């Protein structure tokens, strides 16, 4: 049997790294076994859904290269099926109407000191009028046991599961039933999802089995379940949407490569045999749910960043330049990061940038760092880091002596990195200073800051005229 898996996100917020991991594990499982990957958007929470979140999910999956075989289907297109399931369960005697208010339930729960619905309406024979909720009658005794492909055997005693609402008084069918009805319809064989949904699973299994027993309902095999370990932060706490950097979109924005992201996400609860750095084909070939860990997985941004740097360094200079394009030469109508480069679009010179690539490729961990490193090539006026200017030039007479002497030498010599190096070294020596000391004012004058790509190569790229003009402008300042 080839698997049919699905990714079923709710479009109620940014695409979370946890959702990205879930989608990847489903995709890997399908691709490694000739299976089918179904994309279903669970858009029935009309108050929290937004079109832009749905677009965000699709563009994030596309960016990660997680292609789907069916869909995207919308849960909202399937409401008739959800209601038909409610009717079948009602006819089968699995549901009862309940007119308890939230306040009544809370008061009784507090008095009893026991969570969950107390079964108050079970025997009351509340009429099924439109305002009453419908609850599923959970068997009093016994257990529901799941053979989870990740967590092993998990048992849920029925006495701990309160009778739960399947449809609210307003006619809204709640997510657990809608979700399983859609899974039945799509003939899903494996439900691979986050551990946060584990508590919902026994209820879904009970409803699934009940539906199979309802007259007139075609029985469907129960899927296998695999609940993926929780993602935690450095404090070993569940990742927080507010406090932790969990929006996948922000990693794209900062210039992480999709291949690095996929590789990193694959490590969240699993690891390929041949080491952690593994390409997509290896991940597909090796991935198995049986090897996924039960323990929480640490979402380690430092490790992700390190891995991204490694991926960046495996690119050829041409590939690197190509990958930088949205950051250095964004194109209207195409995807681009949230902040534009700090130069006029017309000032960008692709050929000059290509020559600068070897200077920056080894120095960045993400593509978003590139514009600041090469900005000096594409701006007319350097924007100075004031602290750096003051310490290297403004407040340092020796810095100014160096600049004046350098300007003169720069007018005479061959303008190539090794020659520039030797000229500045000789100049420094004449003043009894280390080369480092002579480099600082030149770097600040030319690039505005004290840190950046190697100085002499940078000077060569910028060219004699522009270098000298900047040295003089800094002296005048
Ligand atoms: N729509 C659910 C969610 O985003 C996922 C349900 C599932 O995977 O079963 O939490």
JSON list of N, CA, C and O in Angstrom, two decimals, residues 16-62:
[
{"chain": "A", "resi": 16, "resn": "UNK", "atom": "N", "xyz": [4.66, 28.80, 10.66]},
{"chain": "A", "resi": 16, "resn": "UNK", "atom": "CA", "xyz": [5.51, 28.52, 11.82]},
{"chain": "A", "resi": 16, "resn": "UNK", "atom": "C", "xyz": [6.56, 27.46, 11.43]},
{"chain": "A", "resi": 16, "resn": "UNK", "atom": "O", "xyz": [6.26, 26.57, 10.64]},
{"chain": "A", "resi": 17, "resn": "UNK", "atom": "N", "xyz": [7.75, 27.56, 12.02]},
{"chain": "A", "resi": 17, "resn": "UNK", "atom": "CA", "xyz": [8.76, 26.54, 11.71]},
{"chain": "A", "resi": 17, "resn": "UNK", "atom": "C", "xyz": [8.28, 25.13, 12.08]},
{"chain": "A", "resi": 17, "resn": "UNK", "atom": "O", "xyz": [8.66, 24.16, 11.44]},
{"chain": "A", "resi": 18, "resn": "UNK", "atom": "N", "xyz": [7.41, 25.03, 13.09]},
{"chain": "A", "resi": 18, "resn": "UNK", "atom": "CA", "xyz": [6.85, 23.72, 13.44]},
{"chain": "A", "resi": 18, "resn": "UNK", "atom": "C", "xyz": [5.98, 23.18, 12.32]},
{"chain": "A", "resi": 18, "resn": "UNK", "atom": "O", "xyz": [6.02, 21.98, 12.00]},
{"chain": "A", "resi": 19, "resn": "UNK", "atom": "N", "xyz": [5.20, 24.05, 11.69]},
{"chain": "A", "resi": 19, "resn": "UNK", "atom": "CA", "xyz": [4.39, 23.63, 10.55]},
{"chain": "A", "resi": 19, "resn": "UNK", "atom": "C", "xyz": [5.30, 23.24, 9.39]},
{"chain": "A", "resi": 19, "resn": "UNK", "atom": "O", "xyz": [5.01, 22.28, 8.66]},
{"chain": "A", "resi": 20, "resn": "UNK", "atom": "N", "xyz": [6.38, 23.98, 9.23]},
{"chain": "A", "resi": 20, "resn": "UNK", "atom": "CA", "xyz": [7.31, 23.65, 8.15]},
{"chain": "A", "resi": 20, "resn": "UNK", "atom": "C", "xyz": [7.90, 22.26, 8.38]},
{"chain": "A", "resi": 20, "resn": "UNK", "atom": "O", "xyz": [8.00, 21.46, 7.44]},
{"chain": "A", "resi": 21, "resn": "UNK", "atom": "N", "xyz": [8.26, 21.95, 9.62]},
{"chain": "A", "resi": 21, "resn": "UNK", "atom": "CA", "xyz": [8.80, 20.62, 9.92]},
{"chain": "A", "resi": 21, "resn": "UNK", "atom": "C", "xyz": [7.75, 19.54, 9.64]},
{"chain": "A", "resi": 21, "resn": "UNK", "atom": "O", "xyz": [8.04, 18.49, 9.07]},
{"chain": "A", "resi": 22, "resn": "UNK", "atom": "N", "xyz": [6.49, 19.79, 10.07]},
{"chain": "A", "resi": 22, "resn": "UNK", "atom": "CA", "xyz": [5.42, 18.81, 9.83]},
{"chain": "A", "resi": 22, "resn": "UNK", "atom": "C", "xyz": [5.23, 18.59, 8.33]},
{"chain": "A", "resi": 22, "resn": "UNK", "atom": "O", "xyz": [5.12, 17.44, 7.87]},
{"chain": "A", "resi": 23, "resn": "UNK", "atom": "N", "xyz": [5.21, 19.68, 7.56]},
{"chain": "A", "resi": 23, "resn": "UNK", "atom": "CA", "xyz": [5.01, 19.51, 6.12]},
{"chain": "A", "resi": 23, "resn": "UNK", "atom": "C", "xyz": [6.17, 18.74, 5.51]},
{"chain": "A", "resi": 23, "resn": "UNK", "atom": "O", "xyz": [5.98, 17.85, 4.68]},
{"chain": "A", "resi": 24, "resn": "UNK", "atom": "N", "xyz": [7.39, 19.06, 5.97]},
{"chain": "A", "resi": 24, "resn": "UNK", "atom": "CA", "xyz": [8.56, 18.36, 5.42]},
{"chain": "A", "resi": 24, "resn": "UNK", "atom": "C", "xyz": [8.51, 16.85, 5.72]},
{"chain": "A", "resi": 24, "resn": "UNK", "atom": "O", "xyz": [8.76, 16.03, 4.84]},
{"chain": "A", "resi": 25, "resn": "UNK", "atom": "N", "xyz": [8.18, 16.48, 6.95]},
{"chain": "A", "resi": 25, "resn": "UNK", "atom": "CA", "xyz": [8.17, 15.06, 7.30]},
{"chain": "A", "resi": 25, "resn": "UNK", "atom": "C", "xyz": [7.10, 14.32, 6.50]},
{"chain": "A", "resi": 25, "resn": "UNK", "atom": "O", "xyz": [7.31, 13.19, 6.07]},
{"chain": "A", "resi": 26, "resn": "UNK", "atom": "N", "xyz": [5.95, 14.95, 6.29]},
{"chain": "A", "resi": 26, "resn": "UNK", "atom": "CA", "xyz": [4.94, 14.33, 5.44]},
{"chain": "A", "resi": 26, "resn": "UNK", "atom": "C", "xyz": [5.46, 14.16, 4.01]},
{"chain": "A", "resi": 26, "resn": "UNK", "atom": "O", "xyz": [5.30, 13.10, 3.39]},
{"chain": "A", "resi": 27, "resn": "UNK", "atom": "N", "xyz": [6.07, 15.21, 3.52]},
{"chain": "A", "resi": 27, "resn": "UNK", "atom": "CA", "xyz": [6.58, 15.20, 2.14]},
{"chain": "A", "resi": 27, "resn": "UNK", "atom": "C", "xyz": [7.66, 14.13, 1.97]},
{"chain": "A", "resi": 27, "resn": "UNK", "atom": "O", "xyz": [7.64, 13.35, 1.01]},
{"chain": "A", "resi": 28, "resn": "UNK", "atom": "N", "xyz": [8.60, 14.08, 2.94]},
{"chain": "A", "resi": 28, "resn": "UNK", "atom": "CA", "xyz": [9.67, 13.09, 2.86]},
{"chain": "A", "resi": 28, "resn": "UNK", "atom": "C", "xyz": [9.10, 11.68, 2.87]},
{"chain": "A", "resi": 28, "resn": "UNK", "atom": "O", "xyz": [9.54, 10.81, 2.12]},
{"chain": "A", "resi": 29, "resn": "UNK", "atom": "N", "xyz": [8.10, 11.48, 3.74]},
{"chain": "A", "resi": 29, "resn": "UNK", "atom": "CA", "xyz": [7.51, 10.14, 3.85]},
{"chain": "A", "resi": 29, "resn": "UNK", "atom": "C", "xyz": [6.86, 9.74, 2.52]},
{"chain": "A", "resi": 29, "resn": "UNK", "atom": "O", "xyz": [7.04, 8.61, 2.04]},
{"chain": "A", "resi": 30, "resn": "UNK", "atom": "N", "xyz": [6.12, 10.69, 1.93]},
{"chain": "A", "resi": 30, "resn": "UNK", "atom": "CA", "xyz": [5.46, 10.39, 0.65]},
{"chain": "A", "resi": 30, "resn": "UNK", "atom": "C", "xyz": [6.50, 10.16, -0.46]},
{"chain": "A", "resi": 30, "resn": "UNK", "atom": "O", "xyz": [6.44, 9.16, -1.18]},
{"chain": "A", "resi": 31, "resn": "UNK", "atom": "N", "xyz": [7.46, 11.05, -0.55]},
{"chain": "A", "resi": 31, "resn": "UNK", "atom": "CA", "xyz": [8.42, 10.97, -1.66]},
{"chain": "A", "resi": 31, "resn": "UNK", "atom": "C", "xyz": [9.31, 9.73, -1.57]},
{"chain": "A", "resi": 31, "resn": "UNK", "atom": "O", "xyz": [9.72, 9.18, -2.58]},
{"chain": "A", "resi": 32, "resn": "UNK", "atom": "N", "xyz": [9.60, 9.31, -0.37]},
{"chain": "A", "resi": 32, "resn": "UNK", "atom": "CA", "xyz": [10.46, 8.14, -0.20]},
{"chain": "A", "resi": 32, "resn": "UNK", "atom": "C", "xyz": [9.74, 6.82, -0.47]},
{"chain": "A", "resi": 32, "resn": "UNK", "atom": "O", "xyz": [10.38, 5.77, -0.57]},
{"chain": "A", "resi": 33, "resn": "UNK", "atom": "N", "xyz": [8.41, 6.88, -0.59]},
{"chain": "A", "resi": 33, "resn": "UNK", "atom": "CA", "xyz": [7.64, 5.64, -0.73]},
{"chain": "A", "resi": 33, "resn": "UNK", "atom": "C", "xyz": [6.69, 5.67, -1.91]},
{"chain": "A", "resi": 33, "resn": "UNK", "atom": "O", "xyz": [5.72, 4.90, -1.94]},
{"chain": "A", "resi": 34, "resn": "UNK", "atom": "N", "xyz": [6.92, 6.53, -2.84]},
{"chain": "A", "resi": 34, "resn": "UNK", "atom": "CA", "xyz": [6.03, 6.62, -4.00]},
{"chain": "A", "resi": 34, "resn": "UNK", "atom": "C", "xyz": [4.61, 6.99, -3.62]},
{"chain": "A", "resi": 34, "resn": "UNK", "atom": "O", "xyz": [3.65, 6.61, -4.30]},
{"chain": "A", "resi": 35, "resn": "UNK", "atom": "N", "xyz": [4.47, 7.71, -2.50]},
{"chain": "A", "resi": 35, "resn": "UNK", "atom": "CA", "xyz": [3.14, 8.03, -2.01]},
{"chain": "A", "resi": 35, "resn": "UNK", "atom": "C", "xyz": [2.60, 9.34, -2.55]},
{"chain": "A", "resi": 35, "resn": "UNK", "atom": "O", "xyz": [3.18, 9.94, -3.47]},
{"chain": "A", "resi": 36, "resn": "UNK", "atom": "N", "xyz": [1.49, 9.76, -1.97]},
{"chain": "A", "resi": 36, "resn": "UNK", "atom": "CA", "xyz": [0.81, 10.98, -2.43]},
{"chain": "A", "resi": 36, "resn": "UNK", "atom": "C", "xyz": [0.78, 11.97, -1.27]},
{"chain": "A", "resi": 36, "resn": "UNK", "atom": "O", "xyz": [0.42, 11.62, -0.15]},
{"chain": "A", "resi": 37, "resn": "UNK", "atom": "N", "xyz": [1.14, 13.20, -1.59]},
{"chain": "A", "resi": 37, "resn": "UNK", "atom": "CA", "xyz": [1.17, 14.27, -0.58]},
{"chain": "A", "resi": 37, "resn": "UNK", "atom": "C", "xyz": [0.01, 15.22, -0.89]},
{"chain": "A", "resi": 37, "resn": "UNK", "atom": "O", "xyz": [-0.01, 15.86, -1.94]},
{"chain": "A", "resi": 38, "resn": "UNK", "atom": "N", "xyz": [-0.95, 15.25, 0.01]},
{"chain": "A", "resi": 38, "resn": "UNK", "atom": "CA", "xyz": [-2.16, 16.06, -0.18]},
{"chain": "A", "resi": 38, "resn": "UNK", "atom": "C", "xyz": [-2.03, 17.34, 0.65]},
{"chain": "A", "resi": 38, "resn": "UNK", "atom": "O", "xyz": [-1.63, 17.29, 1.82]},
{"chain": "A", "resi": 39, "resn": "UNK", "atom": "N", "xyz": [-2.37, 18.46, 0.05]},
{"chain": "A", "resi": 39, "resn": "UNK", "atom": "CA", "xyz": [-2.37, 19.72, 0.80]},
{"chain": "A", "resi": 39, "resn": "UNK", "atom": "C", "xyz": [-3.81, 20.16, 1.01]},
{"chain": "A", "resi": 39, "resn": "UNK", "atom": "O", "xyz": [-4.58, 20.30, 0.06]},
{"chain": "A", "resi": 40, "resn": "UNK", "atom": "N", "xyz": [-4.16, 20.32, 2.28]},
{"chain": "A", "resi": 40, "resn": "UNK", "atom": "CA", "xyz": [-5.53, 20.74, 2.61]},
{"chain": "A", "resi": 40, "resn": "UNK", "atom": "C", "xyz": [-5.45, 21.95, 3.54]},
{"chain": "A", "resi": 40, "resn": "UNK", "atom": "O", "xyz": [-4.79, 21.90, 4.59]},
{"chain": "A", "resi": 41, "resn": "UNK", "atom": "N", "xyz": [-6.10, 23.01, 3.17]},
{"chain": "A", "resi": 41, "resn": "UNK", "atom": "CA", "xyz": [-6.11, 24.20, 4.00]},
{"chain": "A", "resi": 41, "resn": "UNK", "atom": "C", "xyz": [-7.35, 24.13, 4.90]},
{"chain": "A", "resi": 41, "resn": "UNK", "atom": "O", "xyz": [-8.47, 24.09, 4.41]},
{"chain": "A", "resi": 42, "resn": "UNK", "atom": "N", "xyz": [-7.12, 24.11, 6.20]},
{"chain": "A", "resi": 42, "resn": "UNK", "atom": "CA", "xyz": [-8.23, 23.98, 7.14]},
{"chain": "A", "resi": 42, "resn": "UNK", "atom": "C", "xyz": [-8.73, 25.38, 7.51]},
{"chain": "A", "resi": 42, "resn": "UNK", "atom": "O", "xyz": [-8.32, 25.98, 8.51]},
{"chain": "A", "resi": 43, "resn": "UNK", "atom": "N", "xyz": [-9.61, 25.85, 6.67]},
{"chain": "A", "resi": 43, "resn": "UNK", "atom": "CA", "xyz": [-10.02, 27.27, 6.72]},
{"chain": "A", "resi": 43, "resn": "UNK", "atom": "C", "xyz": [-11.41, 27.45, 7.30]},
{"chain": "A", "resi": 43, "resn": "UNK", "atom": "O", "xyz": [-12.14, 28.35, 6.88]},
{"chain": "A", "resi": 44, "resn": "UNK", "atom": "N", "xyz": [-11.80, 26.60, 8.25]},
{"chain": "A", "resi": 44, "resn": "UNK", "atom": "CA", "xyz": [-13.17, 26.72, 8.75]},
{"chain": "A", "resi": 44, "resn": "UNK", "atom": "C", "xyz": [-13.30, 27.64, 9.95]},
{"chain": "A", "resi": 44, "resn": "UNK", "atom": "O", "xyz": [-14.41, 27.93, 10.37]},
{"chain": "A", "resi": 45, "resn": "UNK", "atom": "N", "xyz": [-12.18, 28.13, 10.47]},
{"chain": "A", "resi": 45, "resn": "UNK", "atom": "CA", "xyz": [-12.25, 29.09, 11.57]},
{"chain": "A", "resi": 45, "resn": "UNK", "atom": "C", "xyz": [-12.33, 30.49, 10.93]},
{"chain": "A", "resi": 45, "resn": "UNK", "atom": "O", "xyz": [-11.33, 31.19, 10.80]},
{"chain": "A", "resi": 46, "resn": "UNK", "atom": "N", "xyz": [-13.56, 30.85, 10.54]},
{"chain": "A", "resi": 46, "resn": "UNK", "atom": "CA", "xyz": [-13.70, 32.06, 9.71]},
{"chain": "A", "resi": 46, "resn": "UNK", "atom": "C", "xyz": [-13.25, 33.33, 10.42]},
{"chain": "A", "resi": 46, "resn": "UNK", "atom": "O", "xyz": [-12.90, 34.30, 9.78]},
{"chain": "A", "resi": 47, "resn": "UNK", "atom": "N", "xyz": [-13.26, 33.29, 11.77]},
{"chain": "A", "resi": 47, "resn": "UNK", "atom": "CA", "xyz": [-12.83, 34.51, 12.46]},
{"chain": "A", "resi": 47, "resn": "UNK", "atom": "C", "xyz": [-11.34, 34.73, 12.41]},
{"chain": "A", "resi": 47, "resn": "UNK", "atom": "O", "xyz": [-10.87, 35.87, 12.43]},
{"chain": "A", "resi": 48, "resn": "UNK", "atom": "N", "xyz": [-10.59, 33.65, 12.35]},
{"chain": "A", "resi": 48, "resn": "UNK", "atom": "CA", "xyz": [-9.13, 33.81, 12.43]},
{"chain": "A", "resi": 48, "resn": "UNK", "atom": "C", "xyz": [-8.42, 33.65, 11.08]},
{"chain": "A", "resi": 48, "resn": "UNK", "atom": "O", "xyz": [-7.25, 33.95, 10.94]},
{"chain": "A", "resi": 49, "resn": "UNK", "atom": "N", "xyz": [-9.13, 33.13, 10.08]},
{"chain": "A", "resi": 49, "resn": "UNK", "atom": "CA", "xyz": [-8.51, 32.92, 8.76]},
{"chain": "A", "resi": 49, "resn": "UNK", "atom": "C", "xyz": [-8.22, 34.23, 8.08]},
{"chain": "A", "resi": 49, "resn": "UNK", "atom": "O", "xyz": [-9.01, 35.14, 8.15]},
{"chain": "A", "resi": 50, "resn": "UNK", "atom": "N", "xyz": [-7.12, 34.26, 7.35]},
{"chain": "A", "resi": 50, "resn": "UNK", "atom": "CA", "xyz": [-6.92, 35.40, 6.46]},
{"chain": "A", "resi": 50, "resn": "UNK", "atom": "C", "xyz": [-6.32, 34.88, 5.15]},
{"chain": "A", "resi": 50, "resn": "UNK", "atom": "O", "xyz": [-5.51, 33.96, 5.16]},
{"chain": "A", "resi": 51, "resn": "UNK", "atom": "N", "xyz": [-6.73, 35.51, 4.06]},
{"chain": "A", "resi": 51, "resn": "UNK", "atom": "CA", "xyz": [-6.22, 35.09, 2.75]},
{"chain": "A", "resi": 51, "resn": "UNK", "atom": "C", "xyz": [-4.71, 35.17, 2.70]},
{"chain": "A", "resi": 51, "resn": "UNK", "atom": "O", "xyz": [-4.04, 34.32, 2.12]},
{"chain": "A", "resi": 52, "resn": "UNK", "atom": "N", "xyz": [-4.16, 36.24, 3.33]},
{"chain": "A", "resi": 52, "resn": "UNK", "atom": "CA", "xyz": [-2.71, 36.40, 3.24]},
{"chain": "A", "resi": 52, "resn": "UNK", "atom": "C", "xyz": [-1.96, 35.26, 3.94]},
{"chain": "A", "resi": 52, "resn": "UNK", "atom": "O", "xyz": [-0.88, 34.88, 3.53]},
{"chain": "A", "resi": 53, "resn": "UNK", "atom": "N", "xyz": [-2.58, 34.72, 5.01]},
{"chain": "A", "resi": 53, "resn": "UNK", "atom": "CA", "xyz": [-1.92, 33.59, 5.68]},
{"chain": "A", "resi": 53, "resn": "UNK", "atom": "C", "xyz": [-1.94, 32.37, 4.76]},
{"chain": "A", "resi": 53, "resn": "UNK", "atom": "O", "xyz": [-1.00, 31.58, 4.74]},
{"chain": "A", "resi": 54, "resn": "UNK", "atom": "N", "xyz": [-3.04, 32.22, 4.04]},
{"chain": "A", "resi": 54, "resn": "UNK", "atom": "CA", "xyz": [-3.13, 31.08, 3.12]},
{"chain": "A", "resi": 54, "resn": "UNK", "atom": "C", "xyz": [-2.08, 31.23, 2.02]},
{"chain": "A", "resi": 54, "resn": "UNK", "atom": "O", "xyz": [-1.36, 30.29, 1.70]},
{"chain": "A", "resi": 55, "resn": "UNK", "atom": "N", "xyz": [-1.97, 32.43, 1.48]},
{"chain": "A", "resi": 55, "resn": "UNK", "atom": "CA", "xyz": [-0.94, 32.68, 0.47]},
{"chain": "A", "resi": 55, "resn": "UNK", "atom": "C", "xyz": [0.45, 32.40, 1.04]},
{"chain": "A", "resi": 55, "resn": "UNK", "atom": "O", "xyz": [1.32, 31.86, 0.36]},
{"chain": "A", "resi": 56, "resn": "UNK", "atom": "N", "xyz": [0.61, 32.80, 2.30]},
{"chain": "A", "resi": 56, "resn": "UNK", "atom": "CA", "xyz": [1.91, 32.60, 2.95]},
{"chain": "A", "resi": 56, "resn": "UNK", "atom": "C", "xyz": [2.28, 31.13, 3.04]},
{"chain": "A", "resi": 56, "resn": "UNK", "atom": "O", "xyz": [3.44, 30.75, 2.84]},
{"chain": "A", "resi": 57, "resn": "UNK", "atom": "N", "xyz": [1.30, 30.28, 3.31]},
{"chain": "A", "resi": 57, "resn": "UNK", "atom": "CA", "xyz": [1.56, 28.83, 3.40]},
{"chain": "A", "resi": 57, "resn": "UNK", "atom": "C", "xyz": [2.00, 28.31, 2.03]},
{"chain": "A", "resi": 57, "resn": "UNK", "atom": "O", "xyz": [3.00, 27.60, 1.91]},
{"chain": "A", "resi": 58, "resn": "UNK", "atom": "N", "xyz": [1.27, 28.70, 1.01]},
{"chain": "A", "resi": 58, "resn": "UNK", "atom": "CA", "xyz": [1.59, 28.19, -0.33]},
{"chain": "A", "resi": 58, "resn": "UNK", "atom": "C", "xyz": [2.97, 28.68, -0.77]},
{"chain": "A", "resi": 58, "resn": "UNK", "atom": "O", "xyz": [3.75, 27.92, -1.34]},
{"chain": "A", "resi": 59, "resn": "UNK", "atom": "N", "xyz": [3.26, 29.96, -0.50]},
{"chain": "A", "resi": 59, "resn": "UNK", "atom": "CA", "xyz": [4.55, 30.44, -0.99]},
{"chain": "A", "resi": 59, "resn": "UNK", "atom": "C", "xyz": [5.70, 29.86, -0.16]},
{"chain": "A", "resi": 59, "resn": "UNK", "atom": "O", "xyz": [6.77, 29.57, -0.70]},
{"chain": "A", "resi": 60, "resn": "UNK", "atom": "N", "xyz": [5.46, 29.61, 1.13]},
{"chain": "A", "resi": 60, "resn": "UNK", "atom": "CA", "xyz": [6.52, 28.99, 1.95]},
{"chain": "A", "resi": 60, "resn": "UNK", "atom": "C", "xyz": [6.80, 27.56, 1.47]},
{"chain": "A", "resi": 60, "resn": "UNK", "atom": "O", "xyz": [7.96, 27.15, 1.34]},
{"chain": "A", "resi": 61, "resn": "UNK", "atom": "N", "xyz": [5.75, 26.80, 1.19]},
{"chain": "A", "resi": 61, "resn": "UNK", "atom": "CA", "xyz": [5.96, 25.42, 0.72]},
{"chain": "A", "resi": 61, "resn": "UNK", "atom": "C", "xyz": [6.68, 25.42, -0.63]},
{"chain": "A", "resi": 61, "resn": "UNK", "atom": "O", "xyz": [7.57, 24.60, -0.87]},
{"chain": "A", "resi": 62, "resn": "UNK", "atom": "N", "xyz": [6.30, 26.37, -1.47]},
{"chain": "A", "resi": 62, "resn": "UNK", "atom": "CA", "xyz": [6.94, 26.45, -2.79]},
{"chain": "A", "resi": 62, "resn": "UNK", "atom": "C", "xyz": [8.41, 26.81, -2.63]},
{"chain": "A", "resi": 62, "resn": "UNK", "atom": "O", "xyz": [9.29, 26.22, -3.27]}
]
